[in-house]
Short mmCIF file of C-alpha atoms in Angstrom, two decimals:
data_model
loop_
_atom_site.label_atom_id
_atom_site.label_comp_id
_atom_site.label_asym_id
_atom_site.label_seq_id
_atom_site.Cartn_x
_atom_site.Cartn_y
_atom_site.Cartn_z
CA MET R 157 108.40 97.95 77.71
CA PRO R 158 109.76 96.05 74.72
CA ALA R 159 112.21 93.23 75.39
CA PRO R 160 116.00 93.98 74.89
CA ARG R 161 117.38 93.00 71.36
CA LEU R 162 120.85 91.69 70.46
CA VAL R 163 120.79 94.02 67.52
CA ASP R 164 121.15 96.96 70.00
CA ARG R 165 124.32 95.56 71.45
CA ASN R 166 127.73 96.45 69.92
CA PRO R 167 130.29 94.85 72.09
CA GLU R 168 133.99 95.87 71.73
CA ILE R 169 136.78 93.60 72.90
CA ALA R 170 140.29 95.32 73.60
CA ALA R 171 143.53 93.28 72.84
CA GLU R 172 144.14 92.76 76.64
CA GLU R 173 140.66 91.47 77.07
CA LEU R 174 141.13 88.90 74.26
CA VAL R 175 144.20 87.56 76.07
CA ALA R 176 142.58 87.45 79.58
CA ALA R 177 139.46 85.75 77.85
CA LEU R 178 141.38 82.73 76.69
CA VAL R 179 139.89 80.40 79.19
CA PRO R 180 137.38 77.47 78.72
CA PRO R 181 133.75 79.03 78.37
CA PRO R 182 131.18 78.80 81.29
CA ARG R 183 129.71 75.52 80.06
CA PHE R 184 133.08 73.74 80.43
CA ALA R 185 134.47 75.49 83.36
CA GLY R 186 133.68 72.64 85.79
CA VAL R 187 134.37 69.70 83.48
CA ARG R 188 137.31 67.28 84.26
CA PHE R 189 138.41 63.83 83.08
CA GLY R 190 136.40 62.25 85.81
CA THR R 191 133.15 63.96 84.73
CA TYR R 192 133.50 62.54 81.19
CA ILE R 193 131.34 59.42 80.88
CA PRO R 194 132.46 57.21 77.94
CA ASN R 195 129.76 55.38 75.86
CA PRO R 196 130.48 51.65 76.62
CA ALA R 197 129.60 50.80 73.11
CA GLU R 198 132.34 53.14 71.66
CA PRO R 199 135.91 51.88 72.94
CA THR R 200 137.50 54.94 71.38
CA GLN R 201 136.00 57.25 73.93
CA ALA R 202 137.64 55.55 76.99
CA ALA R 203 140.90 55.33 74.99
CA ALA R 204 140.71 59.05 74.11
CA VAL R 205 140.48 59.83 77.86
CA THR R 206 143.53 57.88 78.54
CA SER R 207 145.44 59.63 75.69
CA ALA R 208 144.17 63.08 76.86
CA GLU R 209 145.29 62.41 80.55
CA GLN R 210 148.73 61.25 79.30
CA PHE R 211 149.06 64.45 77.18
CA ALA R 212 148.27 66.58 80.10
CA ARG R 213 150.82 64.99 82.19
CA SER R 214 153.41 65.42 79.46
CA VAL R 215 152.59 69.18 79.47
CA GLY R 216 153.13 69.36 83.14
CA VAL R 217 156.78 67.96 82.61
CA VAL R 218 159.44 70.72 82.18
CA ARG R 219 162.10 69.50 79.92
CA ARG R 220 165.55 70.53 81.43
CA GLN R 221 169.07 70.32 79.83
CA GLY R 222 172.14 69.90 81.87
CA LEU R 223 174.55 72.70 82.31
CA PHE R 224 176.98 71.22 79.84
CA ASN R 225 174.20 70.86 77.16
CA ARG R 226 172.86 74.34 77.87
CA VAL R 227 176.32 75.93 77.31
CA PHE R 228 177.89 73.87 74.56
CA SER R 229 175.17 72.02 72.71
CA ARG R 230 173.84 73.71 69.56
CA ARG R 231 171.29 70.96 69.06
CA VAL R 232 167.87 72.48 68.20
CA PRO R 233 165.31 70.90 70.72
CA GLU R 234 162.43 68.84 69.21
CA PRO R 235 159.11 70.67 68.76
CA ALA R 236 156.70 70.19 71.66
CA PRO R 237 154.24 67.50 70.66
CA GLY R 238 150.60 68.08 69.78
CA LEU R 239 147.30 66.18 70.41
CA TYR R 240 144.51 66.34 67.92
CA LEU R 241 141.13 64.99 68.99
CA ASP R 242 139.11 64.05 65.81
CA GLY R 243 135.68 62.83 65.64
CA GLY R 244 132.00 63.82 65.02
CA PHE R 245 130.04 66.27 66.91
CA GLY R 246 128.56 65.62 70.20
CA VAL R 247 131.17 62.92 71.30
CA GLY R 248 132.67 65.07 74.02
CA LYS R 249 135.88 66.36 72.31
CA THR R 250 135.37 69.84 73.67
CA HIS R 251 134.82 68.17 77.26
CA LEU R 252 138.32 66.42 76.94
CA LEU R 253 140.01 69.55 75.64
CA ALA R 254 138.80 71.63 78.52
CA SER R 255 139.75 68.68 80.89
CA ILE R 256 143.39 68.84 79.40
CA TRP R 257 143.35 72.59 80.20
CA HIS R 258 142.21 72.21 83.81
CA ALA R 259 144.54 69.27 84.41
CA VAL R 260 147.75 71.23 83.33
CA PRO R 261 149.05 72.82 86.62
CA SER R 262 150.73 75.79 85.07
CA GLU R 263 148.93 79.01 84.89
CA ALA R 264 150.74 79.81 81.60
CA LYS R 265 148.07 78.21 79.40
CA SER R 266 145.54 79.43 76.96
CA TYR R 267 142.22 78.12 75.67
CA GLY R 268 140.15 79.50 72.74
CA THR R 269 138.30 78.68 69.62
CA PHE R 270 139.88 78.75 66.28
CA VAL R 271 138.20 81.85 65.35
CA GLU R 272 139.32 83.52 68.73
CA ILE R 273 142.94 82.66 68.17
CA THR R 274 142.92 83.91 64.65
CA HIS R 275 141.33 87.10 65.72
CA LEU R 276 143.83 87.52 68.58
CA VAL R 277 146.60 87.33 66.04
CA GLY R 278 144.83 90.01 63.87
CA ALA R 279 144.49 92.28 66.93
CA LEU R 280 148.04 91.91 68.35
CA GLY R 281 149.89 91.31 65.29
CA PHE R 282 151.64 88.12 64.45
CA ALA R 283 154.95 88.82 66.26
CA GLU R 284 153.36 90.13 69.52
CA ALA R 285 150.89 87.02 69.41
CA VAL R 286 153.78 84.60 69.25
CA ARG R 287 155.81 86.55 71.97
CA ARG R 288 152.81 86.36 74.36
CA LEU R 289 151.72 82.78 73.58
CA SER R 290 155.29 81.27 73.40
CA THR R 291 155.65 81.85 77.08
CA HIS R 292 152.81 79.39 77.79
CA ARG R 293 152.94 75.62 78.42
CA LEU R 294 149.73 74.88 76.62
CA LEU R 295 147.53 76.30 73.82
CA ALA R 296 144.16 74.63 73.52
CA ILE R 297 142.26 75.20 70.30
CA ASP R 298 138.56 74.20 69.97
CA GLU R 299 136.86 73.87 66.72
CA PHE R 300 140.00 73.81 64.53
CA GLU R 301 139.16 74.52 61.01
CA LEU R 302 140.88 75.98 57.87
CA ASP R 303 138.22 77.77 55.97
CA ASP R 304 140.39 79.74 53.66
CA PRO R 305 143.98 80.02 52.39
CA GLY R 306 144.92 82.94 54.54
CA ASP R 307 143.91 80.89 57.78
CA THR R 308 146.02 77.97 56.45
CA THR R 309 149.09 80.15 56.15
CA LEU R 310 148.52 82.03 59.40
CA VAL R 311 147.95 79.02 61.53
CA THR R 312 150.74 76.98 60.04
CA ARG R 313 153.31 79.71 60.83
CA LEU R 314 151.68 80.35 64.37
CA LEU R 315 151.76 76.61 65.47
CA THR R 316 155.24 76.20 63.90
CA GLU R 317 156.57 79.19 65.90
CA LEU R 318 154.86 78.01 69.12
CA THR R 319 155.64 74.40 69.16
CA ASP R 320 159.31 75.12 68.22
CA ALA R 321 159.25 77.34 71.40
CA GLY R 322 158.14 74.50 73.47
CA VAL R 323 154.39 75.19 73.65
CA HIS R 324 152.21 72.04 73.66
CA VAL R 325 149.12 72.45 71.41
CA ALA R 326 145.85 70.33 71.88
CA ALA R 327 142.97 70.79 69.32
CA THR R 328 139.53 69.50 68.47
CA SER R 329 138.07 69.06 65.06
CA ASN R 330 135.66 67.27 62.97
CA THR R 331 138.26 66.82 60.33
CA LEU R 332 141.63 65.04 60.13
CA PRO R 333 144.69 67.29 60.01
CA ASP R 334 145.57 66.27 56.53
CA LYS R 335 142.07 66.85 55.28
CA LEU R 336 141.68 70.37 56.76
CA GLY R 337 140.20 72.74 54.08
CA GLU R 338 138.91 69.99 51.88
CA GLY R 339 135.73 71.03 50.04
CA ARG R 340 136.17 74.67 51.16
CA PHE R 341 138.98 76.02 49.03
CA ALA R 342 141.77 74.97 46.75
CA ALA R 343 143.30 72.80 49.29
CA ASP R 344 145.63 71.16 46.78
CA ASP R 345 147.57 74.39 46.47
CA PHE R 346 148.40 74.34 50.19
CA VAL R 347 149.25 70.61 50.57
CA ARG R 348 152.79 71.32 51.94
CA GLU R 349 151.43 73.72 54.57
CA ILE R 350 148.54 71.37 55.56
CA ARG R 351 151.01 68.31 55.66
CA ALA R 352 153.35 70.41 57.88
CA LEU R 353 150.70 71.35 60.18
CA SER R 354 149.36 67.68 60.55
CA ALA R 355 152.85 66.45 61.30
CA ARG R 356 152.76 68.40 64.59
CA PHE R 357 149.94 66.44 66.04
CA THR R 358 149.23 62.92 67.30
CA VAL R 359 145.65 62.07 66.11
CA VAL R 360 143.31 60.44 68.51
CA ARG R 361 139.90 59.32 67.08
CA VAL R 362 136.73 59.69 69.24
CA ASP R 363 133.73 58.05 67.80
CA GLY R 364 130.14 57.55 68.75
CA PRO R 365 126.66 59.06 68.39
CA ASP R 366 125.80 62.67 69.46
CA TYR R 367 125.23 62.54 73.09
CA ARG R 368 123.07 65.63 73.08
CA HIS R 369 120.41 63.57 71.26
CA ARG R 370 120.91 60.12 72.51
CA GLY R 371 117.30 58.73 73.23
CA LEU R 372 115.91 62.35 73.25
CA PRO R 373 112.98 63.74 71.00
CA ASP R 374 113.58 65.94 68.11
CA ALA R 375 113.79 69.75 68.45
CA PRO R 376 110.55 71.48 69.86
CA ASP R 377 108.33 72.75 67.15
CA PRO R 378 108.48 76.67 66.50
CA LEU R 379 106.40 78.88 68.62
CA THR R 380 104.10 81.70 67.52
CA ASP R 381 105.32 85.20 67.83
CA GLU R 382 102.82 85.63 70.71
CA GLN R 383 104.24 82.71 72.57
CA ILE R 384 107.88 84.16 72.00
CA ASP R 385 106.66 87.59 73.53
CA ALA R 386 105.10 85.85 76.56
CA ARG R 387 108.08 83.75 77.26
CA ALA R 388 110.49 86.73 76.92
CA GLU R 389 108.25 88.70 79.32
CA ALA R 390 108.46 85.86 81.91
CA ILE R 391 112.34 85.80 81.81
CA PRO R 392 113.71 89.29 82.69
CA GLY R 393 116.72 90.32 80.68
CA SER R 394 116.08 87.76 77.81
CA THR R 395 116.15 89.19 74.24
CA VAL R 396 113.88 89.06 71.33
CA ASP R 397 115.10 89.68 67.70
CA ASP R 398 113.82 89.36 64.17
CA PHE R 399 115.88 86.82 62.39
CA GLY R 400 116.59 88.85 59.41
CA ALA R 401 117.72 91.91 61.44
CA LEU R 402 119.80 89.67 63.62
CA CYS R 403 121.62 88.12 60.64
CA ALA R 404 122.33 91.66 59.33
CA HIS R 405 123.57 92.74 62.72
CA LEU R 406 126.03 89.63 62.92
CA ALA R 407 127.51 90.93 59.64
CA LYS R 408 128.66 93.96 61.34
CA LEU R 409 130.65 92.18 64.12
CA HIS R 410 133.70 89.94 64.08
CA PRO R 411 132.66 86.46 65.17
CA SER R 412 135.16 86.70 68.14
CA ARG R 413 132.65 89.41 69.52
CA TYR R 414 129.71 86.96 69.42
CA GLY R 415 130.47 85.60 73.06
CA LYS R 416 130.29 89.16 74.50
CA LEU R 417 127.25 89.83 72.38
CA VAL R 418 125.26 87.20 74.33
CA ALA R 419 127.06 87.53 77.74
CA ASP R 420 124.85 87.58 80.87
CA VAL R 421 121.72 87.02 78.57
CA PRO R 422 119.37 84.42 80.28
CA ALA R 423 117.57 83.40 77.17
CA VAL R 424 117.44 84.21 73.44
CA HIS R 425 114.28 84.49 71.46
CA ILE R 426 114.32 84.75 67.58
CA LYS R 427 111.20 85.49 65.58
CA GLY R 428 110.72 84.50 61.84
CA LEU R 429 113.40 81.95 61.67
CA HIS R 430 113.93 80.61 58.10
CA ALA R 431 116.70 79.07 56.01
CA VAL R 432 119.84 81.33 55.67
CA PRO R 433 120.22 82.91 52.26
CA ASP R 434 123.86 82.23 51.66
CA GLN R 435 127.11 80.59 53.08
CA ASP R 436 128.31 83.72 54.83
CA VAL R 437 125.27 84.08 56.84
CA ALA R 438 125.31 80.40 57.65
CA LEU R 439 128.79 80.47 59.07
CA ARG R 440 127.88 83.37 61.17
CA MET R 441 125.03 81.47 62.53
CA VAL R 442 127.34 78.57 63.23
CA ALA R 443 129.62 80.90 65.31
CA LEU R 444 126.62 82.39 67.20
CA ALA R 445 125.24 78.90 67.97
CA ASP R 446 128.65 77.92 69.37
CA ARG R 447 128.85 80.87 71.64
CA LEU R 448 125.16 80.38 72.87
CA TYR R 449 125.95 76.68 73.62
CA ASP R 450 129.21 77.60 75.32
CA ARG R 451 127.21 79.68 77.67
CA ALA R 452 124.13 77.28 77.95
CA ILE R 453 121.74 79.96 76.96
CA PRO R 454 118.20 78.60 76.02
CA VAL R 455 117.00 79.42 72.63
CA ALA R 456 113.30 79.65 71.45
CA VAL R 457 112.26 80.41 67.94
CA SER R 458 109.14 81.05 65.74
CA GLY R 459 108.86 80.62 61.98
CA GLU R 460 110.41 77.62 60.60
CA SER R 461 111.99 74.65 62.37
CA LEU R 462 115.71 74.76 63.51
CA SER R 463 116.26 71.74 61.11
CA ALA R 464 115.48 74.08 58.21
CA LEU R 465 118.06 76.60 59.03
CA TYR R 466 120.69 75.38 56.52
CA THR R 467 119.56 74.31 52.97
CA ASP R 468 120.01 70.65 51.52
CA GLU R 469 122.67 72.14 49.25
CA MET R 470 124.62 73.47 52.31
CA LEU R 471 124.32 70.29 54.27
CA ARG R 472 126.03 68.44 51.20
CA GLY R 473 128.96 70.93 50.90
CA GLY R 474 132.26 71.42 52.39
CA TYR R 475 130.91 72.84 55.66
CA ARG R 476 128.54 70.00 56.33
CA LYS R 477 129.96 68.95 59.59
CA LYS R 478 129.80 72.64 60.96
CA TYR R 479 126.22 72.97 60.03
CA LEU R 480 125.21 69.70 61.59
CA ARG R 481 127.13 70.56 64.77
CA SER R 482 125.21 74.01 64.78
CA ILE R 483 121.77 72.25 64.42
CA SER R 484 122.74 69.69 67.29
CA ARG R 485 123.72 72.40 69.63
CA LEU R 486 120.76 74.74 68.84
CA THR R 487 118.30 71.76 69.26
CA ALA R 488 119.76 71.10 72.66
CA LEU R 489 119.34 74.82 73.62
CA ALA R 490 115.72 74.77 72.31
CA ARG R 491 115.08 71.81 74.64
CA ASP R 492 116.50 73.85 77.57
CA ALA R 493 114.09 76.54 76.61
CA GLY R 494 111.14 74.13 76.96
CA VAL R 495 111.95 73.71 80.68
CA THR R 496 112.87 77.16 81.69
CA GLY R 497 111.03 80.33 82.03
CA PHE R 498 107.40 80.65 80.80
CA ASP R 499 106.28 77.03 80.79
CA ARG R 500 108.47 75.49 83.35
CA ARG R 501 107.21 72.23 84.84
CA GLY R 502 109.93 71.74 87.34
#
């Protein structure tokens, strides 16, 4: 019997399911501040843990006004502060963000990637998204990026509304707030919006090398198609897809559905990997790689090496950091595939 394929899956996500899914993904379900191990050679990492812990405690403090102030004062309250964890990929920013979420005692909190939050707004409508999220104490946003002018305007409005309503926002990104959108679109036309957005955050820098590759070998060499089939057969429920067909299928799905696309898949196998043909396909592969990494799903490929997935031109462009993060995560998953399933050594 042929192995199942991702291209045969067409997941749908209802609006209520989108709201319920706003929690840290499986890989980060058990992380806490105490499980983050700072690199001793990078003092910003230990400092970032302290800042994140302080921020989580501030979220747990409910600001109260006295009766006189509530009745007679017309002063508009200050917006809730935000925390922005900035740094390269593989330094543990997502670990810290999820730790903040876990440390906040309130159940009224949400956690999602940037693309999941923007899709939630699209599914619910702006006013309804603000109504639901404004009742929360915390909104945690991972992989914060502004890839087009529409996102810039939407997110600026959303975060302004939410922080004015008292929602604390924590975010991670590879780009400083006032540099968001740089190299991707005409950011100069949106300087006011970007500056207004950055003013809502305290920036905490997290430096260091990519922990996923610290002292480890490069990605495994690509397998043959026959080896792919043998591995997939040895891992019941794992998928096998042709790379070109998979890319075409991803184009039919909103990236917010990629998580459900790979849900409960024990391993993903891809035949005929090659450099992506254009930026649109590249960004979809970034989103898929993130969702595979979130769920710790091993990945094995045939064809070209994972390091060839994005062209040199792409790696020099405005999305450079996204592509490097994607290669880093896929490489880690490819190593996982080498110690699971068909050729496991124990």
